[in-house]
mmCIF file of C-alpha atoms and ligand atoms in Angstrom:
data_model
loop_
_atom_site.group_PDB
_atom_site.id
_atom_site.type_symbol
_atom_site.label_atom_id
_atom_site.label_comp_id
_atom_site.label_asym_id
_atom_site.label_seq_id
_atom_site.Cartn_x
_atom_site.Cartn_y
_atom_site.Cartn_z
ATOM 1 C CA MET A 1 -11.982 -8.782 -32.934
ATOM 2 C CA LEU A 2 -11.822 -5.016 -33.143
ATOM 3 C CA ASN A 3 -11.998 -4.843 -29.347
ATOM 4 C CA TYR A 4 -9.260 -7.381 -29.100
ATOM 5 C CA LEU A 5 -7.050 -5.383 -31.454
ATOM 6 C CA LEU A 6 -7.708 -2.165 -29.569
ATOM 7 C CA LEU A 7 -6.850 -3.832 -26.278
ATOM 8 C CA ALA A 8 -3.758 -5.418 -27.761
ATOM 9 C CA SER A 9 -2.508 -2.103 -29.117
ATOM 10 C CA ALA A 10 -3.234 -0.355 -25.793
ATOM 11 C CA ALA A 11 -1.248 -3.027 -23.981
ATOM 12 C CA LEU A 12 1.587 -2.682 -26.483
ATOM 13 C CA SER A 13 1.845 1.063 -26.058
ATOM 14 C CA PHE A 14 1.903 0.570 -22.255
ATOM 15 C CA ALA A 15 4.701 -1.957 -22.689
ATOM 16 C CA ALA A 16 6.807 0.427 -24.761
ATOM 17 C CA PRO A 17 9.702 1.843 -22.736
ATOM 18 C CA ALA A 18 9.002 5.344 -21.433
ATOM 19 C CA SER A 19 9.938 7.122 -24.625
ATOM 20 C CA ALA A 20 11.730 10.309 -25.462
ATOM 21 C CA ALA A 21 8.506 11.394 -27.213
ATOM 22 C CA THR A 22 7.100 14.342 -25.299
ATOM 23 C CA GLN A 23 3.544 14.601 -24.032
ATOM 24 C CA ALA A 24 1.802 17.825 -23.039
ATOM 25 C CA ILE A 25 -1.040 17.422 -20.546
ATOM 26 C CA ILE A 26 -3.459 20.329 -20.298
ATOM 27 C CA VAL A 27 -5.295 20.387 -16.951
ATOM 28 C CA GLY A 28 -8.137 22.561 -15.669
ATOM 29 C CA ASN A 29 -6.832 22.703 -12.117
ATOM 30 C CA LEU A 30 -3.454 21.551 -10.840
ATOM 31 C CA ILE A 31 -2.771 20.412 -7.270
ATOM 32 C CA PRO A 32 1.020 19.992 -7.382
ATOM 33 C CA ASP A 33 1.277 19.203 -3.693
ATOM 34 C CA ALA A 34 -1.393 18.584 -1.039
ATOM 35 C CA ALA A 35 0.045 21.389 1.097
ATOM 36 C CA THR A 36 -0.008 23.900 -1.788
ATOM 37 C CA GLY A 37 -3.599 23.157 -2.785
ATOM 38 C CA PRO A 38 -5.116 24.032 -6.184
ATOM 39 C CA THR A 39 -3.114 26.406 -8.382
ATOM 40 C CA GLY A 40 -5.495 26.671 -11.369
ATOM 41 C CA PRO A 41 -4.989 25.663 -15.016
ATOM 42 C CA ALA A 42 -1.613 24.344 -16.116
ATOM 43 C CA VAL A 43 0.205 22.380 -18.812
ATOM 44 C CA ILE A 44 2.552 19.568 -17.761
ATOM 45 C CA LEU A 45 5.314 18.461 -20.142
ATOM 46 C CA VAL A 46 6.343 14.806 -19.780
ATOM 47 C CA GLU A 47 9.447 13.230 -21.302
ATOM 48 C CA ASP A 48 11.214 9.936 -20.553
ATOM 49 C CA GLY A 49 8.765 9.093 -17.768
ATOM 50 C CA ARG A 50 9.466 12.340 -15.927
ATOM 51 C CA ILE A 51 7.947 15.759 -15.513
ATOM 52 C CA LYS A 52 10.125 18.009 -17.639
ATOM 53 C CA ASP A 53 8.348 21.327 -17.316
ATOM 54 C CA ILE A 54 5.186 22.925 -15.955
ATOM 55 C CA ALA A 55 3.540 26.054 -17.398
ATOM 56 C CA LYS A 56 0.748 28.021 -15.731
ATOM 57 C CA GLY A 57 -2.439 28.769 -17.651
ATOM 58 C CA ILE A 58 -4.500 26.874 -20.204
ATOM 59 C CA ASN A 59 -2.438 27.821 -23.287
ATOM 60 C CA ASN A 60 0.041 25.124 -24.268
ATOM 61 C CA PRO A 61 3.478 26.708 -24.821
ATOM 62 C CA PHE A 62 5.196 23.357 -25.496
ATOM 63 C CA GLN A 63 5.971 21.718 -28.869
ATOM 64 C CA ALA A 64 4.992 18.215 -27.742
ATOM 65 C CA ASP A 65 4.635 15.039 -29.812
ATOM 66 C CA SER A 66 1.175 14.436 -28.324
ATOM 67 C CA VAL A 67 -1.329 16.434 -26.305
ATOM 68 C CA VAL A 68 -3.769 15.186 -23.660
ATOM 69 C CA ASP A 69 -6.716 17.476 -22.919
ATOM 70 C CA LEU A 70 -7.863 17.245 -19.295
ATOM 71 C CA SER A 71 -9.016 20.858 -19.189
ATOM 72 C CA THR A 72 -12.248 19.972 -17.334
ATOM 73 C CA MET A 73 -10.426 18.033 -14.628
ATOM 74 C CA THR A 74 -8.299 18.415 -11.508
ATOM 75 C CA LEU A 75 -4.839 16.809 -11.563
ATOM 76 C CA VAL A 76 -3.333 15.412 -8.369
ATOM 77 C CA PRO A 77 -0.071 13.538 -7.753
ATOM 78 C CA GLY A 78 -0.291 9.762 -8.250
ATOM 79 C CA LEU A 79 -1.708 8.222 -5.071
ATOM 80 C CA ILE A 80 0.319 5.909 -2.827
ATOM 81 C CA ASP A 81 -1.088 2.986 -0.838
ATOM 82 C CA LEU A 82 1.410 1.731 1.748
ATOM 83 C CA HIS A 83 -0.379 -1.520 2.512
ATOM 84 C CA VAL A 84 -1.806 -3.859 -0.116
ATOM 85 C CA HIS A 85 -1.784 -7.598 -0.777
ATOM 86 C CA LEU A 86 -1.951 -7.857 -4.555
ATOM 87 C CA THR A 87 -1.710 -11.648 -4.741
ATOM 88 C CA GLY A 88 -5.030 -12.424 -3.021
ATOM 89 C CA ASP A 89 -8.683 -11.479 -3.018
ATOM 90 C CA PRO A 90 -11.099 -11.054 -0.102
ATOM 91 C CA GLY A 91 -13.059 -14.113 0.916
ATOM 92 C CA ASP A 92 -10.375 -16.535 -0.240
ATOM 93 C CA ASP A 93 -10.539 -19.605 2.013
ATOM 94 C CA TYR A 94 -7.426 -20.000 4.197
ATOM 95 C CA ARG A 95 -7.273 -23.650 3.072
ATOM 96 C CA ASP A 96 -6.584 -22.435 -0.494
ATOM 97 C CA GLU A 97 -3.019 -22.047 0.743
ATOM 98 C CA ALA A 98 -2.736 -25.845 0.746
ATOM 99 C CA VAL A 99 -4.293 -26.143 -2.717
ATOM 100 C CA ASN A 100 -3.119 -23.310 -4.974
ATOM 101 C CA PRO A 101 0.453 -23.134 -6.263
ATOM 102 C CA ASP A 102 2.312 -19.844 -5.647
ATOM 103 C CA GLU A 103 1.958 -19.067 -9.362
ATOM 104 C CA TRP A 104 -1.764 -18.541 -8.818
ATOM 105 C CA GLY A 105 -0.822 -15.509 -6.738
ATOM 106 C CA VAL A 106 0.816 -14.000 -9.825
ATOM 107 C CA VAL A 107 -2.364 -14.475 -11.866
ATOM 108 C CA MET A 108 -4.354 -12.738 -9.139
ATOM 109 C CA GLY A 109 -1.630 -10.123 -8.832
ATOM 110 C CA VAL A 110 -1.717 -9.184 -12.511
ATOM 111 C CA LYS A 111 -5.475 -8.672 -12.275
ATOM 112 C CA ASN A 112 -5.204 -6.693 -9.029
ATOM 113 C CA ALA A 113 -2.267 -4.535 -10.131
ATOM 114 C CA GLY A 114 -4.417 -3.379 -13.065
ATOM 115 C CA LEU A 115 -7.418 -2.610 -10.841
ATOM 116 C CA THR A 116 -5.183 -0.713 -8.407
ATOM 117 C CA VAL A 117 -3.501 1.599 -10.900
ATOM 118 C CA LYS A 118 -6.799 2.295 -12.668
ATOM 119 C CA ALA A 119 -8.091 3.498 -9.281
ATOM 120 C CA GLY A 120 -5.339 6.148 -9.253
ATOM 121 C CA PHE A 121 -2.795 4.360 -7.062
ATOM 122 C CA THR A 122 0.476 4.651 -8.970
ATOM 123 C CA THR A 123 2.663 3.292 -6.139
ATOM 124 C CA VAL A 124 1.869 0.539 -3.663
ATOM 125 C CA ARG A 125 3.785 -1.172 -0.899
ATOM 126 C CA GLU A 126 3.173 -4.915 -1.096
ATOM 127 C CA ALA A 127 2.829 -5.947 2.535
ATOM 128 C CA GLY A 128 3.269 -9.706 2.418
ATOM 129 C CA SER A 129 3.126 -12.441 -0.211
ATOM 130 C CA ALA A 130 4.773 -15.748 -1.127
ATOM 131 C CA GLN A 131 8.543 -15.639 -1.741
ATOM 132 C CA ASN A 132 8.627 -14.371 -5.303
ATOM 133 C CA THR A 133 5.105 -13.446 -6.398
ATOM 134 C CA ALA A 134 5.240 -9.761 -5.435
ATOM 135 C CA PHE A 135 8.830 -9.484 -6.716
ATOM 136 C CA VAL A 136 7.914 -10.659 -10.230
ATOM 137 C CA LEU A 137 4.888 -8.362 -10.244
ATOM 138 C CA ARG A 138 7.222 -5.507 -9.279
ATOM 139 C CA ARG A 139 9.420 -6.272 -12.260
ATOM 140 C CA GLY A 140 6.403 -6.700 -14.546
ATOM 141 C CA THR A 141 5.017 -3.235 -13.804
ATOM 142 C CA ALA A 142 8.464 -1.567 -13.795
ATOM 143 C CA GLU A 143 9.186 -2.892 -17.279
ATOM 144 C CA GLY A 144 5.667 -2.040 -18.461
ATOM 145 C CA ARG A 145 4.944 -5.669 -19.366
ATOM 146 C CA ILE A 146 1.801 -5.653 -17.263
ATOM 147 C CA ILE A 147 -0.443 -2.771 -16.301
ATOM 148 C CA GLY A 148 0.033 -1.773 -12.697
ATOM 149 C CA PRO A 149 1.569 0.589 -10.157
ATOM 150 C CA ARG A 150 5.175 0.935 -9.002
ATOM 151 C CA ILE A 151 5.541 -1.836 -6.410
ATOM 152 C CA ILE A 152 7.665 -1.677 -3.263
ATOM 153 C CA ALA A 153 7.629 -5.286 -2.077
ATOM 154 C CA ALA A 154 8.237 -7.039 1.236
ATOM 155 C CA GLY A 155 7.884 -10.691 0.215
ATOM 156 C CA PRO A 156 6.992 -13.027 3.115
ATOM 157 C CA ALA A 157 6.557 -11.393 6.539
ATOM 158 C CA LEU A 158 8.761 -12.328 9.486
ATOM 159 C CA SER A 159 6.685 -13.925 12.224
ATOM 160 C CA ILE A 160 7.086 -15.815 15.477
ATOM 161 C CA VAL A 161 6.432 -19.555 15.275
ATOM 162 C CA GLY A 162 2.640 -19.909 15.354
ATOM 163 C CA GLY A 163 2.161 -16.136 14.935
ATOM 164 C CA HIS A 164 0.090 -14.134 12.457
ATOM 165 C CA GLY A 165 2.558 -14.563 9.593
ATOM 166 C CA ASP A 166 3.122 -18.273 10.222
ATOM 167 C CA VAL A 167 0.960 -20.988 8.718
ATOM 168 C CA SER A 168 -1.664 -22.236 11.156
ATOM 169 C CA GLY A 169 -4.945 -24.113 11.168
ATOM 170 C CA PHE A 170 -3.555 -27.228 9.470
ATOM 171 C CA ARG A 171 -2.125 -30.626 10.475
ATOM 172 C CA ASN A 172 1.535 -30.394 11.551
ATOM 173 C CA ASP A 173 2.781 -32.222 8.473
ATOM 174 C CA VAL A 174 0.840 -29.828 6.214
ATOM 175 C CA ILE A 175 2.233 -26.827 8.141
ATOM 176 C CA ALA A 176 5.763 -28.165 7.667
ATOM 177 C CA THR A 177 5.167 -28.220 3.900
ATOM 178 C CA LEU A 178 3.562 -24.771 3.709
ATOM 179 C CA GLU A 179 5.997 -22.869 5.979
ATOM 180 C CA THR A 180 7.466 -19.755 4.366
ATOM 181 C CA GLY A 181 10.841 -20.110 6.110
ATOM 182 C CA TYR A 182 10.540 -16.684 7.741
ATOM 183 C CA THR A 183 9.605 -17.544 11.324
ATOM 184 C CA CYS A 184 12.314 -16.856 13.882
ATOM 185 C CA THR A 185 13.076 -17.214 17.588
ATOM 186 C CA GLY A 186 15.646 -15.045 19.330
ATOM 187 C CA PRO A 187 17.600 -12.015 18.100
ATOM 188 C CA ILE A 188 20.203 -13.989 16.121
ATOM 189 C CA GLU A 189 17.741 -16.021 14.103
ATOM 190 C CA CYS A 190 15.547 -12.955 13.508
ATOM 191 C CA ALA A 191 18.542 -10.966 12.229
ATOM 192 C CA GLU A 192 19.354 -13.867 9.898
ATOM 193 C CA LYS A 193 15.817 -13.840 8.477
ATOM 194 C CA VAL A 194 16.130 -10.114 7.712
ATOM 195 C CA ARG A 195 19.311 -10.813 5.748
ATOM 196 C CA LYS A 196 17.638 -13.722 3.971
ATOM 197 C CA SER A 197 14.754 -11.443 3.023
ATOM 198 C CA SER A 198 17.191 -8.811 1.780
ATOM 199 C CA ARG A 199 19.065 -11.401 -0.303
ATOM 200 C CA ALA A 200 15.792 -12.559 -1.864
ATOM 201 C CA GLY A 201 15.059 -9.014 -3.063
ATOM 202 C CA ALA A 202 12.857 -7.367 -0.438
ATOM 203 C CA ASP A 203 12.534 -3.556 -0.608
ATOM 204 C CA VAL A 204 11.192 -3.398 2.945
ATOM 205 C CA ILE A 205 10.989 -5.817 5.889
ATOM 206 C CA LYS A 206 7.486 -6.693 7.067
ATOM 207 C CA ILE A 207 7.002 -8.242 10.488
ATOM 208 C CA THR A 208 3.891 -9.313 12.361
ATOM 209 C CA ALA A 209 4.612 -7.722 15.739
ATOM 210 C CA THR A 210 1.300 -8.825 17.253
ATOM 211 C CA GLY A 211 -1.461 -11.301 16.555
ATOM 212 C CA GLY A 212 -3.582 -10.679 13.470
ATOM 213 C CA VAL A 213 -7.300 -10.660 12.829
ATOM 214 C CA LEU A 214 -7.624 -12.935 9.821
ATOM 215 C CA SER A 215 -5.134 -15.710 10.603
ATOM 216 C CA GLN A 216 -6.168 -18.956 12.264
ATOM 217 C CA GLN A 217 -3.847 -18.372 15.240
ATOM 218 C CA GLY A 218 -5.858 -18.043 18.459
ATOM 219 C CA ARG A 219 -3.250 -16.127 20.468
ATOM 220 C CA GLY A 220 -5.061 -12.803 20.541
ATOM 221 C CA LEU A 221 -3.924 -9.445 19.192
ATOM 222 C CA GLU A 222 -1.157 -8.545 21.637
ATOM 223 C CA ALA A 223 2.663 -8.543 21.333
ATOM 224 C CA HIS A 224 4.280 -11.561 19.693
ATOM 225 C CA PHE A 225 7.951 -10.722 19.160
ATOM 226 C CA THR A 226 10.093 -9.822 22.181
ATOM 227 C CA SER A 227 11.695 -6.364 22.329
ATOM 228 C CA ASP A 228 15.141 -7.934 21.821
ATOM 229 C CA GLU A 229 13.955 -9.713 18.684
ATOM 230 C CA MET A 230 12.478 -6.515 17.234
ATOM 231 C CA LEU A 231 15.610 -4.560 18.077
ATOM 232 C CA ALA A 232 17.699 -7.136 16.193
ATOM 233 C CA ILE A 233 15.309 -6.923 13.233
ATOM 234 C CA THR A 234 15.356 -3.122 12.974
ATOM 235 C CA ASN A 235 19.123 -2.784 13.526
ATOM 236 C CA THR A 236 19.836 -5.424 10.879
ATOM 237 C CA ALA A 237 17.350 -3.977 8.391
ATOM 238 C CA HIS A 238 18.493 -0.386 8.869
ATOM 239 C CA SER A 239 22.137 -1.387 8.387
ATOM 240 C CA LEU A 240 21.073 -2.853 5.018
ATOM 241 C CA GLY A 241 19.218 0.357 4.109
ATOM 242 C CA LEU A 242 15.811 -1.268 4.558
ATOM 243 C CA LYS A 243 12.873 0.108 6.506
ATOM 244 C CA VAL A 244 10.693 -2.083 8.708
ATOM 245 C CA MET A 245 6.901 -2.103 8.692
ATOM 246 C CA ALA A 246 5.174 -3.851 11.587
ATOM 247 C CA HIS A 247 1.690 -5.243 11.558
ATOM 248 C CA ALA A 248 0.467 -4.418 15.103
ATOM 249 C CA HIS A 249 -2.941 -4.253 16.781
ATOM 250 C CA GLY A 250 -2.479 -4.470 20.578
ATOM 251 C CA ALA A 251 -1.261 -1.345 22.419
ATOM 252 C CA ARG A 252 1.730 -2.936 24.169
ATOM 253 C CA GLY A 253 2.848 -4.576 20.933
ATOM 254 C CA ILE A 254 2.655 -1.205 19.152
ATOM 255 C CA GLU A 255 4.604 0.490 21.926
ATOM 256 C CA ALA A 256 7.331 -2.183 21.946
ATOM 257 C CA ALA A 257 7.632 -2.150 18.134
ATOM 258 C CA SER A 258 7.952 1.621 18.007
ATOM 259 C CA ALA A 259 10.464 1.646 20.869
ATOM 260 C CA ALA A 260 12.542 -0.917 18.939
ATOM 261 C CA GLY A 261 12.837 1.515 16.030
ATOM 262 C CA ILE A 262 10.241 0.055 13.629
ATOM 263 C CA ASP A 263 9.503 2.666 10.929
ATOM 264 C CA SER A 264 5.748 2.227 10.525
ATOM 265 C CA ILE A 265 2.952 0.630 12.519
ATOM 266 C CA GLU A 266 0.353 -0.992 10.283
ATOM 267 C CA HIS A 267 -3.273 -0.993 11.548
ATOM 268 C CA GLY A 268 -2.444 0.270 15.074
ATOM 269 C CA THR A 269 -6.001 -0.637 16.039
ATOM 270 C CA PHE A 270 -5.779 -0.451 19.841
ATOM 271 C CA ALA A 271 -3.081 2.241 20.055
ATOM 272 C CA ASP A 272 -3.451 4.035 23.390
ATOM 273 C CA GLU A 273 -1.859 7.205 24.704
ATOM 274 C CA ALA A 274 1.273 5.448 26.018
ATOM 275 C CA ALA A 275 1.866 3.710 22.665
ATOM 276 C CA LEU A 276 1.259 6.884 20.639
ATOM 277 C CA LYS A 277 3.596 8.841 22.912
ATOM 278 C CA VAL A 278 6.439 6.481 22.012
ATOM 279 C CA MET A 279 5.484 6.671 18.309
ATOM 280 C CA LYS A 280 5.587 10.456 18.436
ATOM 281 C CA ALA A 281 8.967 10.453 20.193
ATOM 282 C CA LYS A 282 10.481 7.911 17.782
ATOM 283 C CA GLY A 283 8.934 9.392 14.625
ATOM 284 C CA THR A 284 7.068 6.157 13.825
ATOM 285 C CA ALA A 285 4.345 6.530 11.192
ATOM 286 C CA LEU A 286 0.853 5.093 11.667
ATOM 287 C CA VAL A 287 -0.733 3.361 8.645
ATOM 288 C CA PRO A 288 -4.333 2.922 9.817
ATOM 289 C CA THR A 289 -5.864 0.658 7.063
ATOM 290 C CA LEU A 290 -9.448 1.560 7.984
ATOM 291 C CA MET A 291 -10.782 -0.002 4.755
ATOM 292 C CA ALA A 292 -9.647 -3.417 5.997
ATOM 293 C CA LEU A 293 -11.979 -3.213 8.941
ATOM 294 C CA GLU A 294 -14.853 -2.145 6.663
ATOM 295 C CA GLY A 295 -14.219 -5.341 4.691
ATOM 296 C CA VAL A 296 -14.182 -7.359 7.911
ATOM 297 C CA ARG A 297 -17.315 -5.620 9.220
ATOM 298 C CA ALA A 298 -19.242 -6.633 6.083
ATOM 299 C CA ARG A 299 -18.288 -10.287 6.596
ATOM 300 C CA LEU A 300 -18.897 -10.566 10.384
ATOM 301 C CA GLY A 301 -21.596 -12.917 11.670
ATOM 302 C CA LYS A 302 -22.151 -14.577 8.309
ATOM 303 C CA GLY A 303 -20.339 -17.832 8.953
ATOM 304 C CA ILE A 304 -17.556 -16.715 6.597
ATOM 305 C CA TYR A 305 -14.865 -16.639 9.291
ATOM 306 C CA THR A 306 -13.821 -19.519 11.517
ATOM 307 C CA PRO A 307 -14.728 -19.074 15.236
ATOM 308 C CA THR A 308 -11.050 -18.232 15.996
ATOM 309 C CA VAL A 309 -11.146 -15.329 13.530
ATOM 310 C CA GLU A 310 -14.683 -14.159 14.384
ATOM 311 C CA VAL A 311 -13.691 -13.343 18.014
ATOM 312 C CA LYS A 312 -10.696 -11.207 16.970
ATOM 313 C CA ALA A 313 -12.596 -9.537 14.117
ATOM 314 C CA LYS A 314 -15.357 -8.314 16.472
ATOM 315 C CA GLN A 315 -12.810 -6.681 18.812
ATOM 316 C CA ALA A 316 -11.015 -4.919 15.984
ATOM 317 C CA VAL A 317 -14.155 -3.613 14.245
ATOM 318 C CA GLU A 318 -15.419 -2.098 17.518
ATOM 319 C CA ALA A 319 -12.222 -0.008 17.813
ATOM 320 C CA ALA A 320 -12.045 1.103 14.148
ATOM 321 C CA GLY A 321 -11.024 4.725 13.580
ATOM 322 C CA ARG A 322 -10.220 5.614 17.182
ATOM 323 C CA GLN A 323 -6.466 5.289 16.588
ATOM 324 C CA VAL A 324 -6.588 7.967 13.855
ATOM 325 C CA ARG A 325 -8.318 10.506 16.097
ATOM 326 C CA ARG A 326 -5.854 9.851 18.936
ATOM 327 C CA ALA A 327 -2.811 9.878 16.657
ATOM 328 C CA LYS A 328 -3.814 13.189 15.094
ATOM 329 C CA ALA A 329 -4.386 14.747 18.518
ATOM 330 C CA MET A 330 -0.917 13.645 19.603
ATOM 331 C CA GLY A 331 0.852 14.754 16.436
ATOM 332 C CA VAL A 332 1.802 11.255 15.221
ATOM 333 C CA THR A 333 2.442 11.034 11.458
ATOM 334 C CA ILE A 334 -0.455 9.310 9.673
ATOM 335 C CA ALA A 335 0.401 7.696 6.327
ATOM 336 C CA PHE A 336 -2.092 6.199 3.897
ATOM 337 C CA GLY A 337 -2.576 2.431 3.610
ATOM 338 C CA THR A 338 -5.628 0.240 3.140
ATOM 339 C CA ASP A 339 -4.867 -3.519 3.337
ATOM 340 C CA ALA A 340 -6.487 -4.035 -0.099
ATOM 341 C CA GLY A 341 -6.955 -7.747 -0.571
ATOM 342 C CA VAL A 342 -8.885 -7.894 2.695
ATOM 343 C CA PHE A 343 -11.471 -5.873 0.708
ATOM 344 C CA GLU A 344 -11.825 -5.558 -3.091
ATOM 345 C CA HIS A 345 -8.765 -4.295 -4.956
ATOM 346 C CA GLY A 346 -9.479 -1.020 -6.740
ATOM 347 C CA SER A 347 -11.627 0.359 -3.872
ATOM 348 C CA ASN A 348 -8.525 1.736 -2.132
ATOM 349 C CA GLY A 349 -9.807 5.328 -2.511
ATOM 350 C CA GLY A 350 -12.577 4.588 0.010
ATOM 351 C CA GLU A 351 -9.956 5.086 2.736
ATOM 352 C CA PHE A 352 -9.948 8.877 2.174
ATOM 353 C CA ALA A 353 -13.520 9.414 3.383
ATOM 354 C CA LEU A 354 -12.884 7.111 6.363
ATOM 355 C CA LEU A 355 -9.831 9.179 7.342
ATOM 356 C CA VAL A 356 -11.853 12.392 7.072
ATOM 357 C CA ASN A 357 -14.673 10.829 9.130
ATOM 358 C CA ALA A 358 -12.021 9.963 11.724
ATOM 359 C CA GLY A 359 -11.057 13.640 12.043
ATOM 360 C CA MET A 360 -8.453 14.377 9.357
ATOM 361 C CA THR A 361 -8.927 17.349 7.033
ATOM 362 C CA PRO A 362 -9.137 16.611 3.272
ATOM 363 C CA THR A 363 -5.720 18.276 2.877
ATOM 364 C CA GLU A 364 -4.214 15.991 5.539
ATOM 365 C CA ALA A 365 -5.848 12.935 3.966
ATOM 366 C CA LEU A 366 -4.466 13.794 0.494
ATOM 367 C CA ALA A 367 -1.019 14.513 1.977
ATOM 368 C CA SER A 368 -1.087 11.137 3.770
ATOM 369 C CA ALA A 369 -1.404 9.394 0.369
ATOM 370 C CA THR A 370 1.142 11.600 -1.453
ATOM 371 C CA THR A 371 3.941 13.581 0.245
ATOM 372 C CA ILE A 372 3.754 11.749 3.585
ATOM 373 C CA ALA A 373 3.494 8.256 2.060
ATOM 374 C CA ALA A 374 6.419 9.096 -0.252
ATOM 375 C CA LYS A 375 8.510 10.129 2.754
ATOM 376 C CA THR A 376 7.540 6.941 4.612
ATOM 377 C CA LEU A 377 8.985 5.018 1.646
ATOM 378 C CA GLY A 378 12.089 7.214 1.471
ATOM 379 C CA LEU A 379 10.989 8.240 -2.066
ATOM 380 C CA GLU A 380 10.127 11.870 -1.319
ATOM 381 C CA ASN A 381 12.376 13.105 -4.140
ATOM 382 C CA GLU A 382 10.752 10.793 -6.704
ATOM 383 C CA ILE A 383 6.988 10.606 -6.090
ATOM 384 C CA GLY A 384 4.170 12.282 -4.139
ATOM 385 C CA ARG A 385 4.327 15.687 -5.857
ATOM 386 C CA ILE A 386 3.858 17.121 -9.340
ATOM 387 C CA ALA A 387 7.151 18.917 -9.789
ATOM 388 C CA VAL A 388 9.900 19.154 -12.397
ATOM 389 C CA GLY A 389 12.184 16.113 -12.227
ATOM 390 C CA TYR A 390 9.657 13.906 -10.441
ATOM 391 C CA SER A 391 8.299 10.659 -11.902
ATOM 392 C CA ALA A 392 5.303 11.407 -14.156
ATOM 393 C CA ASP A 393 2.735 9.757 -11.868
ATOM 394 C CA LEU A 394 -0.462 11.726 -12.402
ATOM 395 C CA VAL A 395 -4.150 11.250 -11.656
ATOM 396 C CA ALA A 396 -7.081 13.274 -12.993
ATOM 397 C CA VAL A 397 -10.320 13.464 -11.027
ATOM 398 C CA ASN A 398 -13.592 15.284 -11.650
ATOM 399 C CA GLU A 399 -13.550 17.676 -8.705
ATOM 400 C CA ASN A 400 -11.172 19.428 -6.354
ATOM 401 C CA PRO A 401 -10.658 16.717 -3.703
ATOM 402 C CA LEU A 402 -10.101 19.348 -1.025
ATOM 403 C CA ASN A 403 -13.778 20.305 -1.533
ATOM 404 C CA ASN A 404 -15.036 16.765 -2.057
ATOM 405 C CA ILE A 405 -12.645 14.058 -0.873
ATOM 406 C CA ARG A 406 -14.809 11.304 -2.386
ATOM 407 C CA THR A 407 -13.823 12.401 -5.882
ATOM 408 C CA LEU A 408 -10.611 10.428 -5.177
ATOM 409 C CA GLU A 409 -12.706 7.229 -5.225
ATOM 410 C CA LYS A 410 -12.861 7.434 -9.023
ATOM 411 C CA ALA A 411 -9.830 8.262 -11.150
ATOM 412 C CA GLU A 412 -10.795 9.530 -14.613
ATOM 413 C CA TRP A 413 -7.299 9.319 -16.138
ATOM 414 C CA VAL A 414 -4.044 7.909 -14.824
ATOM 415 C CA MET A 415 -0.395 8.101 -15.873
ATOM 416 C CA VAL A 416 2.324 6.048 -14.168
ATOM 417 C CA ARG A 417 6.029 6.593 -14.962
ATOM 418 C CA GLY A 418 5.015 8.572 -18.051
ATOM 419 C CA ARG A 419 2.794 5.788 -19.400
ATOM 420 C CA ILE A 420 -0.923 6.458 -19.823
ATOM 421 C CA VAL A 421 -2.920 3.655 -18.189
ATOM 422 C CA PRO A 422 -5.241 2.212 -20.865
HETATM 423 ZN ZN1 LIG B 501 -2.086 -6.664 5.633
#
């Protein structure tokens, strides 16, 4: 009973609107920006969900309504994951799609939003869900009614008929029932689907530019949309102020997507020099999602995947990490994303060590999940740094992550939009 009351009161205080009450947060070591690095002890003043002031040193100069003592810890900006699927868990059977109502995705999403923010990820980009599940989760966390990160949501992905984002592996009459309504053929229909997505409330347009590993479609991992279709999608989205993120594995699909003006390539597994050259020239960001392939690796050869999926999964796992090394060498922007949902939600921080193993420095890895991810979202004046005026999205960890990147795998204390995560 006592536990229940404690939990209930914690949830209530999270639900309270970001208040005018001020909070002073005393930290042992502040990393305001990945590029700046550690600046030593500091006190952060938070009011109305925003950072109001920052003082150097351990002595608190502020008359705050409450004080949080994190003087043994390092404070970093709230982490950003540009690729998650909150409404599902790994190992879910694809046939569940024909059994579970969409509302089940919200139940899973509430659980997973909590796990994600407790892991230090205060902003996520939801990279594909049913029509409304991610949108209601977005509202739930924004209003503080559920515990979770800021959510930038795509809703259902645009796909070619029979492509990675379409329903496949069922009888035709079942497919007709399960269709999301976001497949398209030809530039006109694809432009229409972008507008439909925008009308429904999407913050970003997600497309599946090539085949995908975990869908039941057996058409490989190369280009799916034509260049004309992708051009129509990006022009339409950009005119509506929306960015486009493209799931893409095969090199020619990556190259065509980037050339068409897509803003970020998700996975980018088989990116070769020609594809990366176009990405560099067009300023396309790479979101490598290395954790996804770790999740797939752990499930290979165990009879978990259908034969269609097993073939594609083997190819992708063999290439894992190479795209990061090549992209870094060629100066392509690398932004942090994991594909959580393909592996356990809340383990998102495991991506940092994988990025460092693939050749990034700890500073570059932290920047990819803060300043660079914020810029990829177009939110560089709101999140990704600890600075006056920014959203109070803060994460405390035990060590300086630039000395030990794996400290980012366990957040000790998290604040999102000025609310302390219980
Ligand atoms: Zn994904």
